[in-house]
PDB file with one MODEL, atoms N, CA, C and O in Angstrom:
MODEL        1
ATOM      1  N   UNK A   1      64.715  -9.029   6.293  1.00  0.00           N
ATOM      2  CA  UNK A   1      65.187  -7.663   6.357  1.00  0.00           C
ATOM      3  C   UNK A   1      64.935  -7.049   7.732  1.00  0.00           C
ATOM      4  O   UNK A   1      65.726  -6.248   8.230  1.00  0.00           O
ATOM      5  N   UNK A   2      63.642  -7.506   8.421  1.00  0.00           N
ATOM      6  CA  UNK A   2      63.362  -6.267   9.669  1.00  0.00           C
ATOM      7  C   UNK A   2      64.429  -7.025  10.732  1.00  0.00           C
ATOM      8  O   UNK A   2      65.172  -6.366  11.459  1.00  0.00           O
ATOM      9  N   UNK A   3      64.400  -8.867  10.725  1.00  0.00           N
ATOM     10  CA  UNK A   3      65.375  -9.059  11.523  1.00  0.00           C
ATOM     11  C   UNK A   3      66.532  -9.050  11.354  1.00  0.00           C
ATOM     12  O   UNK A   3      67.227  -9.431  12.296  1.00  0.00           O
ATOM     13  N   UNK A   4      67.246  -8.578   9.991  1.00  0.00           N
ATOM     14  CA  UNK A   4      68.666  -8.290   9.893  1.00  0.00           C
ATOM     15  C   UNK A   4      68.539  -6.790  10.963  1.00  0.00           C
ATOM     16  O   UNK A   4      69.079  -6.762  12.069  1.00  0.00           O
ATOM     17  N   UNK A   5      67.723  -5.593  10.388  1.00  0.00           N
ATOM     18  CA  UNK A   5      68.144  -4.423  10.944  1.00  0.00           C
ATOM     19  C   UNK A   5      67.878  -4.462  12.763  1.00  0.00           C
ATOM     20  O   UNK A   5      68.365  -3.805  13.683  1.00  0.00           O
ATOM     21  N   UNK A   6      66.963  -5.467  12.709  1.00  0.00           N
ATOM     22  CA  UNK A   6      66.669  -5.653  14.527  1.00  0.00           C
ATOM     23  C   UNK A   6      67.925  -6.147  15.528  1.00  0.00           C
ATOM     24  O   UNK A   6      68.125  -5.820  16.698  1.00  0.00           O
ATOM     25  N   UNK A   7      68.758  -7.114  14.603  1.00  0.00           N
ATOM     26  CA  UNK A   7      70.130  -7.636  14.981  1.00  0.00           C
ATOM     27  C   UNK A   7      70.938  -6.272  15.094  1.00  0.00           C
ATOM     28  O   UNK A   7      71.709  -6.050  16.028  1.00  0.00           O
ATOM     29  N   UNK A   8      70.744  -5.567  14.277  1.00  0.00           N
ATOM     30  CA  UNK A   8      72.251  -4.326  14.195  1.00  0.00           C
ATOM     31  C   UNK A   8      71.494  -3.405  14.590  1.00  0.00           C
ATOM     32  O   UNK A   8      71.657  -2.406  13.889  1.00  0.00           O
ATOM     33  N   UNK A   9      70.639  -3.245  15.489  1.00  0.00           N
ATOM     34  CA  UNK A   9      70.388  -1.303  16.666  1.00  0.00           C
ATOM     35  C   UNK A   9      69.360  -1.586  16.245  1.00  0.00           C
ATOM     36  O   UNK A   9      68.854  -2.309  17.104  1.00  0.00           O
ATOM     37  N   UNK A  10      68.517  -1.449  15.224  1.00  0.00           N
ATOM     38  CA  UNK A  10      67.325  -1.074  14.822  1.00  0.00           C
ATOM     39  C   UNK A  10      65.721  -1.292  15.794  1.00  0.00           C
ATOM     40  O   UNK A  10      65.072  -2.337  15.814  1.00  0.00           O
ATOM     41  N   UNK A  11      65.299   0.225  16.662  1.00  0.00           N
ATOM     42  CA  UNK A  11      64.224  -0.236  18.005  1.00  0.00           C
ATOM     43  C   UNK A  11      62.977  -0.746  17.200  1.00  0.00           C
ATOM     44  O   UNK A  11      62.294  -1.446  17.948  1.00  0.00           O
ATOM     45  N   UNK A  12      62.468  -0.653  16.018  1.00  0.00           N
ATOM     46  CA  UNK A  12      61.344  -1.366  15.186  1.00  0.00           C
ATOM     47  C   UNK A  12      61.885  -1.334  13.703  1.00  0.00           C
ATOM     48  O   UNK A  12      62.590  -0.438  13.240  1.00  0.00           O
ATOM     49  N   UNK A  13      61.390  -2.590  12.955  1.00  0.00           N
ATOM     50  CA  UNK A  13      61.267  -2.332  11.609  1.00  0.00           C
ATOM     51  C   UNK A  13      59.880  -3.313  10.982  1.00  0.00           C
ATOM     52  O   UNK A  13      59.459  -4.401  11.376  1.00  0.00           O
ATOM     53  N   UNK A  14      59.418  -2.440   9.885  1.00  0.00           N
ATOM     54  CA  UNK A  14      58.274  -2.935   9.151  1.00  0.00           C
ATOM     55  C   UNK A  14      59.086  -3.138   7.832  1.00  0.00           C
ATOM     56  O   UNK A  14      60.113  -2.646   7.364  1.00  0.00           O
ATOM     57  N   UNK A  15      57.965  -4.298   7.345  1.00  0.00           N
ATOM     58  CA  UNK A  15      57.624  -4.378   5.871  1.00  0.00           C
ATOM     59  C   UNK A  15      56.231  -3.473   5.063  1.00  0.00           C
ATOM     60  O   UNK A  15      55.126  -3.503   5.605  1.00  0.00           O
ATOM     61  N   UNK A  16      56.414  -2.799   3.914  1.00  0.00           N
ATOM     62  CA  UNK A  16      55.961  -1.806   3.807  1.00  0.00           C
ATOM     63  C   UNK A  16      55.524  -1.847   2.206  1.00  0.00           C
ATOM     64  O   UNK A  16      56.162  -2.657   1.534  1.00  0.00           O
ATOM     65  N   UNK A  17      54.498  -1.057   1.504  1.00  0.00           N
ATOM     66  CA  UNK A  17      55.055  -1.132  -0.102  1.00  0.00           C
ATOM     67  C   UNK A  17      53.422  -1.441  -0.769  1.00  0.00           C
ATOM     68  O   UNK A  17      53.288  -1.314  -1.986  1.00  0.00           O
ATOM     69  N   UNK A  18      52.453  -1.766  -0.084  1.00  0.00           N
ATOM     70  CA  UNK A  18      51.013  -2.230  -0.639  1.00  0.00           C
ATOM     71  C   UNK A  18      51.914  -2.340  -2.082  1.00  0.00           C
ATOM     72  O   UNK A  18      52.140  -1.217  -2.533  1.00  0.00           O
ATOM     73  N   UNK A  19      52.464  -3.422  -2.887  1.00  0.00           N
ATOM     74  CA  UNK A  19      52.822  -4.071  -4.089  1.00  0.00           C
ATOM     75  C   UNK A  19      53.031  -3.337  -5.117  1.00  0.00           C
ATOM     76  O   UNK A  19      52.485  -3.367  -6.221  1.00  0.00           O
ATOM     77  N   UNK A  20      54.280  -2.319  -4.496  1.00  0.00           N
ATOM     78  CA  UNK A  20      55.056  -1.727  -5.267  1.00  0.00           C
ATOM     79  C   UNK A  20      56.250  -2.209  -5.312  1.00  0.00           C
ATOM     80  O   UNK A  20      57.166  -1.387  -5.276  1.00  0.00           O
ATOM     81  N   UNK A  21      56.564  -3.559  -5.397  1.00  0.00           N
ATOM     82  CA  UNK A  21      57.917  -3.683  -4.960  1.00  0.00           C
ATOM     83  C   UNK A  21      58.361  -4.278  -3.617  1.00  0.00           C
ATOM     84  O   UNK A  21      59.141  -5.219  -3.471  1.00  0.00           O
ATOM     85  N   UNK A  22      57.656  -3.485  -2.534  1.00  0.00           N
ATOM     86  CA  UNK A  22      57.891  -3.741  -0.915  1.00  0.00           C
ATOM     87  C   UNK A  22      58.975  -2.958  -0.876  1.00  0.00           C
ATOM     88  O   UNK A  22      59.516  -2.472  -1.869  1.00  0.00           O
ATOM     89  N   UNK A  23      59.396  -2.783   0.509  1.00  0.00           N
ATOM     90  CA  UNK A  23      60.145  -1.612   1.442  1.00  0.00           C
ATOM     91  C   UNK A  23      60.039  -1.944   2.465  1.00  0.00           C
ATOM     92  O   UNK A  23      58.983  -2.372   2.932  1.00  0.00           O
ATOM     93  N   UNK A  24      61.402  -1.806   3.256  1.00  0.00           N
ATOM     94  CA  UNK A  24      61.361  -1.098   4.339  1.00  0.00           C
ATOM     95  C   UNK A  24      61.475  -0.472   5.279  1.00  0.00           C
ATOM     96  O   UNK A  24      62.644  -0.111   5.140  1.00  0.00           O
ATOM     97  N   UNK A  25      61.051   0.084   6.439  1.00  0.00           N
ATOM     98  CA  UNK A  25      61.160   1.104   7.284  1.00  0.00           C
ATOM     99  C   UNK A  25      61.585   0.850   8.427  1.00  0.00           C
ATOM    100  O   UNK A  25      61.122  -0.129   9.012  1.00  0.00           O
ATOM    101  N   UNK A  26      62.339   1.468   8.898  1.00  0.00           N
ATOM    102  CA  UNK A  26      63.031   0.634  10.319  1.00  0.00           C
ATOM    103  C   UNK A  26      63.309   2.317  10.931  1.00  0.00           C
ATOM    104  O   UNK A  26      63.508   3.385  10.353  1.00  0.00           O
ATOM    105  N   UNK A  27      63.189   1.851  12.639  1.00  0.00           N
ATOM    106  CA  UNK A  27      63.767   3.509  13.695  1.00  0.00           C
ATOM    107  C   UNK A  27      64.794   3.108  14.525  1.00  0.00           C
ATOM    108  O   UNK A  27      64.845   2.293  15.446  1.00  0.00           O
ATOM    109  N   UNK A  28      65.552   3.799  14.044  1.00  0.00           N
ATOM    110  CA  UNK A  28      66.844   3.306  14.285  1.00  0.00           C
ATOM    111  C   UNK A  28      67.620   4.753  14.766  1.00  0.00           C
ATOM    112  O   UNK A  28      67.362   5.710  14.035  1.00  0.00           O
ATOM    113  N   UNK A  29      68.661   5.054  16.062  1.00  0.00           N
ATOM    114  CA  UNK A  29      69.159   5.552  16.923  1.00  0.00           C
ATOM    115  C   UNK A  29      69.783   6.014  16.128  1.00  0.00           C
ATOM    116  O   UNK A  29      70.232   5.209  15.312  1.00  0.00           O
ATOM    117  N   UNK A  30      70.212   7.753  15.888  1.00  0.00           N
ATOM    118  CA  UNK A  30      71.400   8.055  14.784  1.00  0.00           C
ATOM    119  C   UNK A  30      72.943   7.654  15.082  1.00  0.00           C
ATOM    120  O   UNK A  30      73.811   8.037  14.297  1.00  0.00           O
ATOM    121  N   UNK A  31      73.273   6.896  16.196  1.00  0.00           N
ATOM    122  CA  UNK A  31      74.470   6.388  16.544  1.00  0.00           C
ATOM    123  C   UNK A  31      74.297   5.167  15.847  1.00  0.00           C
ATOM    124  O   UNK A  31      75.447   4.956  15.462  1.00  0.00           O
ATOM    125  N   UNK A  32      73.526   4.115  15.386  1.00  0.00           N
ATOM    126  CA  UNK A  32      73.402   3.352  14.793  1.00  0.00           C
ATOM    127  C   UNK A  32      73.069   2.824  13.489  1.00  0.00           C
ATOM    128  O   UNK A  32      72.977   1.664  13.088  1.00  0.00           O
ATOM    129  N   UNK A  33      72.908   3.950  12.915  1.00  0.00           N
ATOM    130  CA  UNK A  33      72.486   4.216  11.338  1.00  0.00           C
ATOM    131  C   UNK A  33      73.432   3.190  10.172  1.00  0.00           C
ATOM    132  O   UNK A  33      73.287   2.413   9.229  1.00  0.00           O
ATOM    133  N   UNK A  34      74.326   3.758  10.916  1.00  0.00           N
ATOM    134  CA  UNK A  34      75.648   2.957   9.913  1.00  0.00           C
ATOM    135  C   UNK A  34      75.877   1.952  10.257  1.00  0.00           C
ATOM    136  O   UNK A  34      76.875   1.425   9.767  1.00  0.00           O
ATOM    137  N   UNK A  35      75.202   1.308  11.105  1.00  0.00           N
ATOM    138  CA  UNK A  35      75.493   0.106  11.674  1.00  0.00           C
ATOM    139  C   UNK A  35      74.710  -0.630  10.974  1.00  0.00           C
ATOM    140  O   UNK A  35      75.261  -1.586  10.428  1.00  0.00           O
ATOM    141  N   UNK A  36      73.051  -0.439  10.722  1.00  0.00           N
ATOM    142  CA  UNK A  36      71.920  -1.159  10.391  1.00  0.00           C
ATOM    143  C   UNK A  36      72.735  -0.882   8.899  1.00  0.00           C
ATOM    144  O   UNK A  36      73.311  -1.931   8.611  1.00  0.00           O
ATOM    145  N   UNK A  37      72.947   0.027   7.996  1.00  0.00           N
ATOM    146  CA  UNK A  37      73.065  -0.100   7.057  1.00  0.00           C
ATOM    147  C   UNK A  37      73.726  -0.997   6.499  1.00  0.00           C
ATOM    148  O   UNK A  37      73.159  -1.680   5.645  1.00  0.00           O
ATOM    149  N   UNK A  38      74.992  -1.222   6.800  1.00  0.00           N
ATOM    150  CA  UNK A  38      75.994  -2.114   6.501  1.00  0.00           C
ATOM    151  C   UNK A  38      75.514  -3.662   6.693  1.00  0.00           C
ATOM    152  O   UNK A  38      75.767  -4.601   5.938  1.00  0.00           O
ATOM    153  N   UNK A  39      74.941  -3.677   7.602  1.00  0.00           N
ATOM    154  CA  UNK A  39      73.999  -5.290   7.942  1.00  0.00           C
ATOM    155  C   UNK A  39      73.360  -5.748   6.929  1.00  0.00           C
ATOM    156  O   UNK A  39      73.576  -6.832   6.386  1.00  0.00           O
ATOM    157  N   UNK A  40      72.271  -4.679   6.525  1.00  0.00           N
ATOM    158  CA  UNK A  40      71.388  -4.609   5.330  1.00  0.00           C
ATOM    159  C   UNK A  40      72.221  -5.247   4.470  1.00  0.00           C
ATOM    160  O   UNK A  40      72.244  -6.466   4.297  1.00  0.00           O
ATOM    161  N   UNK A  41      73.141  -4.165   3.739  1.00  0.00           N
ATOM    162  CA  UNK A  41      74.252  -4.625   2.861  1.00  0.00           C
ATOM    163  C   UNK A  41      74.978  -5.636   2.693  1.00  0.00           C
ATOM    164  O   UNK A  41      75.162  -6.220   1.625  1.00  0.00           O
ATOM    165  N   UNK A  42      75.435  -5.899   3.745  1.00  0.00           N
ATOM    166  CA  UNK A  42      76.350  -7.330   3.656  1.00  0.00           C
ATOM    167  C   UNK A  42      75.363  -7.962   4.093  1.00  0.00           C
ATOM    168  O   UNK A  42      76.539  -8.270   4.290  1.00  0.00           O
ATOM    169  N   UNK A  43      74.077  -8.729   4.625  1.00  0.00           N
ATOM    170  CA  UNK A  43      73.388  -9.269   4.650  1.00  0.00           C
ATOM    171  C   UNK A  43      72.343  -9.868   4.144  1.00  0.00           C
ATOM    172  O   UNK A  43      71.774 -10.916   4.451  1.00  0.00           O
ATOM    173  N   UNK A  44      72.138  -9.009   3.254  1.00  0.00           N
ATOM    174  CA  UNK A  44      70.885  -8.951   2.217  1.00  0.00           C
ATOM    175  C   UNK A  44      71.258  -8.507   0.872  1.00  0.00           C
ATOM    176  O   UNK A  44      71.182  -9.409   0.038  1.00  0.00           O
ATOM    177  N   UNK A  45      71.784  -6.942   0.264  1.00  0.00           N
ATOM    178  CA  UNK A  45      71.803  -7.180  -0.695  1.00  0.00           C
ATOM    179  C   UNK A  45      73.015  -7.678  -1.299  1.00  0.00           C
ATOM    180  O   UNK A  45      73.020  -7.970  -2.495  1.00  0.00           O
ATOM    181  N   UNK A  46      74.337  -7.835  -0.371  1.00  0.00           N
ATOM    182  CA  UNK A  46      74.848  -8.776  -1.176  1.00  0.00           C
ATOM    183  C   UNK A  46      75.188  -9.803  -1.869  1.00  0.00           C
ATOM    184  O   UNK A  46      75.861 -10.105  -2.855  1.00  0.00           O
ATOM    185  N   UNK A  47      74.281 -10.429  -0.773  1.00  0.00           N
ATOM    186  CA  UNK A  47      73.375 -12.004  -1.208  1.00  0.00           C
ATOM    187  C   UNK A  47      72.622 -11.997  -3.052  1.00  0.00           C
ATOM    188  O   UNK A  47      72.877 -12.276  -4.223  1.00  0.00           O
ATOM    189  N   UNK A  48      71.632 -11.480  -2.184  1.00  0.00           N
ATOM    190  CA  UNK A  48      70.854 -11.749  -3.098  1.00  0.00           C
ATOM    191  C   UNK A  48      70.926 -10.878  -4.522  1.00  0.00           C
ATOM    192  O   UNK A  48      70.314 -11.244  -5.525  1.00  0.00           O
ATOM    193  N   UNK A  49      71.733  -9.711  -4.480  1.00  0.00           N
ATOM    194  CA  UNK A  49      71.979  -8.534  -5.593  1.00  0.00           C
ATOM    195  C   UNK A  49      73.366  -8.426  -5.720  1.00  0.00           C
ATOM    196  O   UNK A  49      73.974  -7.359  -5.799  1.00  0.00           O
ATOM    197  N   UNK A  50      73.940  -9.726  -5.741  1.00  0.00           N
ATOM    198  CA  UNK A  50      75.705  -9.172  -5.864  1.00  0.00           C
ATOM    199  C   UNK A  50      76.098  -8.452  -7.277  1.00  0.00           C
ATOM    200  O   UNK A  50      77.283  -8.433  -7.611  1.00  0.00           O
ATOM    201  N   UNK A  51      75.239  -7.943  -7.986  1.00  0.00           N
ATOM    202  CA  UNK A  51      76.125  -7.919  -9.082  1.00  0.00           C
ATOM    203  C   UNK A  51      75.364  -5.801  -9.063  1.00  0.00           C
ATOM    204  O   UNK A  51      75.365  -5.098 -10.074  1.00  0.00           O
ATOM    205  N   UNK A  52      74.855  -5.334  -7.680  1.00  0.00           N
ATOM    206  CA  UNK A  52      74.395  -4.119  -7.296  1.00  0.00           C
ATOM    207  C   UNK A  52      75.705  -3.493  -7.484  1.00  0.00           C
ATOM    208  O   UNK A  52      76.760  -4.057  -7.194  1.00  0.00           O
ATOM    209  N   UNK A  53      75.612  -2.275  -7.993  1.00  0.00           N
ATOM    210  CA  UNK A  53      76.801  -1.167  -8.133  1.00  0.00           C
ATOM    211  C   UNK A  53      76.592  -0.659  -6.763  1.00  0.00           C
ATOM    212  O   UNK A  53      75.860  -1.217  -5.946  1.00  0.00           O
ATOM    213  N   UNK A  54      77.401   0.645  -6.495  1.00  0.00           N
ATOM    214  CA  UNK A  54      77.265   1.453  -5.593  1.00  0.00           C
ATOM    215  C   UNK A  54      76.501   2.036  -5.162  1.00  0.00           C
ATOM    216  O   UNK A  54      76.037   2.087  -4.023  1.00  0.00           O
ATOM    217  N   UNK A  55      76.217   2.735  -6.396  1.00  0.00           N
ATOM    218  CA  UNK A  55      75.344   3.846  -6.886  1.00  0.00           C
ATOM    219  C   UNK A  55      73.854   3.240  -6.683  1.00  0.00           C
ATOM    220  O   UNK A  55      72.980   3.929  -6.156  1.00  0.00           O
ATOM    221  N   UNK A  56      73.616   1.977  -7.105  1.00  0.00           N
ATOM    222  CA  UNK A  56      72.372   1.338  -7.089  1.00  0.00           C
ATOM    223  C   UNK A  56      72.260   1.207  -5.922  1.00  0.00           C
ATOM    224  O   UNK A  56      71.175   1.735  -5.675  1.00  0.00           O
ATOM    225  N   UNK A  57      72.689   0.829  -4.978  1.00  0.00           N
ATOM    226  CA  UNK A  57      72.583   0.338  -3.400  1.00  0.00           C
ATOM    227  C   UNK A  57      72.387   1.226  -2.954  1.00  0.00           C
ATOM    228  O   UNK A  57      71.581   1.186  -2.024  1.00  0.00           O
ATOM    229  N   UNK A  58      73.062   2.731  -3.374  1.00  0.00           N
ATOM    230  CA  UNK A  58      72.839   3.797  -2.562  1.00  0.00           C
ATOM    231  C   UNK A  58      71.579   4.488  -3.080  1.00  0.00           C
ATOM    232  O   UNK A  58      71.139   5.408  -2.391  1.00  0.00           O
ATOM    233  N   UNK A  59      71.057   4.218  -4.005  1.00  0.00           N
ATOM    234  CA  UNK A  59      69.559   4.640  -4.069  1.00  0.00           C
ATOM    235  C   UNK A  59      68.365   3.402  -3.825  1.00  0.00           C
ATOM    236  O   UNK A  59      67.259   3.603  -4.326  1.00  0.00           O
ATOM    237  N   UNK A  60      68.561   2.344  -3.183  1.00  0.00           N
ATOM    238  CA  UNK A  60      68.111   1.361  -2.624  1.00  0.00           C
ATOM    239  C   UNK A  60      68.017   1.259  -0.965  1.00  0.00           C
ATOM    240  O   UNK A  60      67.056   0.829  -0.326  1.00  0.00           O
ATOM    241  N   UNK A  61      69.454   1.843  -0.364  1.00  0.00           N
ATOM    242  CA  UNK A  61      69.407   1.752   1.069  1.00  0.00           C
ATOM    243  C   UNK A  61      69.561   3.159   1.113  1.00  0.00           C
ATOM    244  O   UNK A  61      70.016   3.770   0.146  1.00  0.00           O
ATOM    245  N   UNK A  62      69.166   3.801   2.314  1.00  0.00           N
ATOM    246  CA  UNK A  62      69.202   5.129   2.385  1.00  0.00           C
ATOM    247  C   UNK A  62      68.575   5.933   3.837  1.00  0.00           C
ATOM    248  O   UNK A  62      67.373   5.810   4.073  1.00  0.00           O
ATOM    249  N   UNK A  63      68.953   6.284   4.242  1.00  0.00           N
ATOM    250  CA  UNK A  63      68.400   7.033   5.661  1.00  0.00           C
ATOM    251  C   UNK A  63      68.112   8.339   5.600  1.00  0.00           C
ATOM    252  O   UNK A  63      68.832   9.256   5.204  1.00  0.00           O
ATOM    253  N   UNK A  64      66.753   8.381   6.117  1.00  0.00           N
ATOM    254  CA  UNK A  64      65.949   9.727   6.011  1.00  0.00           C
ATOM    255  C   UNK A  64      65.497  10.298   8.079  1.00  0.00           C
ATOM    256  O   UNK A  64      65.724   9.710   9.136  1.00  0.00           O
ATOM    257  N   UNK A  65      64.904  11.476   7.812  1.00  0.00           N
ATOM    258  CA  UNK A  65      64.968  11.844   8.981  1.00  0.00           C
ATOM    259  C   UNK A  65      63.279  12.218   8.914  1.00  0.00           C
ATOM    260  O   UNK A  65      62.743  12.594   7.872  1.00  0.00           O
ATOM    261  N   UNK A  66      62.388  12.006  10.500  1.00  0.00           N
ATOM    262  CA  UNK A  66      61.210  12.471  10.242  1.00  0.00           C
ATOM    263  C   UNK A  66      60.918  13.784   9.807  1.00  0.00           C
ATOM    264  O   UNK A  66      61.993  14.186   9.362  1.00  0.00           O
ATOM    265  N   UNK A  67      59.999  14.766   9.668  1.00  0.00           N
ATOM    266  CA  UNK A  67      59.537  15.870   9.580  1.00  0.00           C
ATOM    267  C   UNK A  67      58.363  16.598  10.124  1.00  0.00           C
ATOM    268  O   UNK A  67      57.685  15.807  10.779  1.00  0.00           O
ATOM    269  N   UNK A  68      57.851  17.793  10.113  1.00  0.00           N
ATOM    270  CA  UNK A  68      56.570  17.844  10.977  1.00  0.00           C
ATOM    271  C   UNK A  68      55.566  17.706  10.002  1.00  0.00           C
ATOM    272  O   UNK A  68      54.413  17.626  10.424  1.00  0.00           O
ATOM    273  N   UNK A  69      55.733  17.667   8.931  1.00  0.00           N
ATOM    274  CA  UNK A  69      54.095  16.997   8.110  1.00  0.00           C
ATOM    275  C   UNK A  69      53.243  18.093   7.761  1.00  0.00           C
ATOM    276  O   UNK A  69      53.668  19.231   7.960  1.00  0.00           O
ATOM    277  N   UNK A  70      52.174  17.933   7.300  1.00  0.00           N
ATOM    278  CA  UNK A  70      51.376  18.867   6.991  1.00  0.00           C
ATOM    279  C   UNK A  70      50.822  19.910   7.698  1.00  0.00           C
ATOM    280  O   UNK A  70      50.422  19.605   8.822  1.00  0.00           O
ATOM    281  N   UNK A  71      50.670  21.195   7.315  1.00  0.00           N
ATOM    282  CA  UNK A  71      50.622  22.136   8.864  1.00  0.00           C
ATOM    283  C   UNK A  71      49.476  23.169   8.207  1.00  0.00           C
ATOM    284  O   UNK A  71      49.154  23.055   7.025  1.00  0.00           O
ATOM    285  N   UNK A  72      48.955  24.078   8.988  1.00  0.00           N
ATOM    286  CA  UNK A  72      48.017  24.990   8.471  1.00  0.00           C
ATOM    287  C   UNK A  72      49.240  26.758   8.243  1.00  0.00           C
ATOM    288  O   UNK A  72      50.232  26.595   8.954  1.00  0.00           O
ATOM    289  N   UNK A  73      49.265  27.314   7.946  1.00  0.00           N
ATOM    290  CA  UNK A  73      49.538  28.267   7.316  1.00  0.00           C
ATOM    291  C   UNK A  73      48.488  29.391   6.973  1.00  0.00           C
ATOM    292  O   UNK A  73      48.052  29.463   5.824  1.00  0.00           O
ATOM    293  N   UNK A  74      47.967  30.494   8.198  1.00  0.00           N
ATOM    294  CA  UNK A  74      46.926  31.485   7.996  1.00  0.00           C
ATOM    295  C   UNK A  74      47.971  32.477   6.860  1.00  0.00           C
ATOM    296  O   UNK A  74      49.061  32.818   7.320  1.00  0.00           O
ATOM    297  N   UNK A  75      47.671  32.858   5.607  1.00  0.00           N
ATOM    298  CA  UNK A  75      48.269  34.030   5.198  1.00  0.00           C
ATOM    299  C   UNK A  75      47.220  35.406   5.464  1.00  0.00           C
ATOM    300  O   UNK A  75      47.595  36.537   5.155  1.00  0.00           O
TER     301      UNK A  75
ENDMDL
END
């Protein structure tokens, strides 16, 4: 998986998940998003999950954006 998304844009990817399953996380250029995704997809889960709906893939692959995280707040 990290070297499928490393082939299609992706500047790092980990394996992730302490044995929930596994995951993973890749930083990837927003000009390239759709690029890594589709790799993923036709690379991996269509292989190995061909019989994945849409809907399933799309709550399987998915791109998120960072955030600033926990912050202090004086009221």
């Amino acid at each position: 998986l990290c070297a499928i998304a490393r082939n299609a844009g992706s500047f790092g990817s980990r394996l992730t998940g302490a044995g929930w399953g596994g995951c993973t996380v890749h930083l990837v250029p927003q000009d390239k998003v759709k690029q890594v995704k589709q790799a993923l997809a036709d690379k991996y889960y269509a292989k190995r999950f061909p019989d994945l709906s849409a809907a399933q893939l799309d709550n399987a692959l998915f791109a998120t954006a960072p955030g600033r995280g926990a912050c202090y707040c004086a009221l």
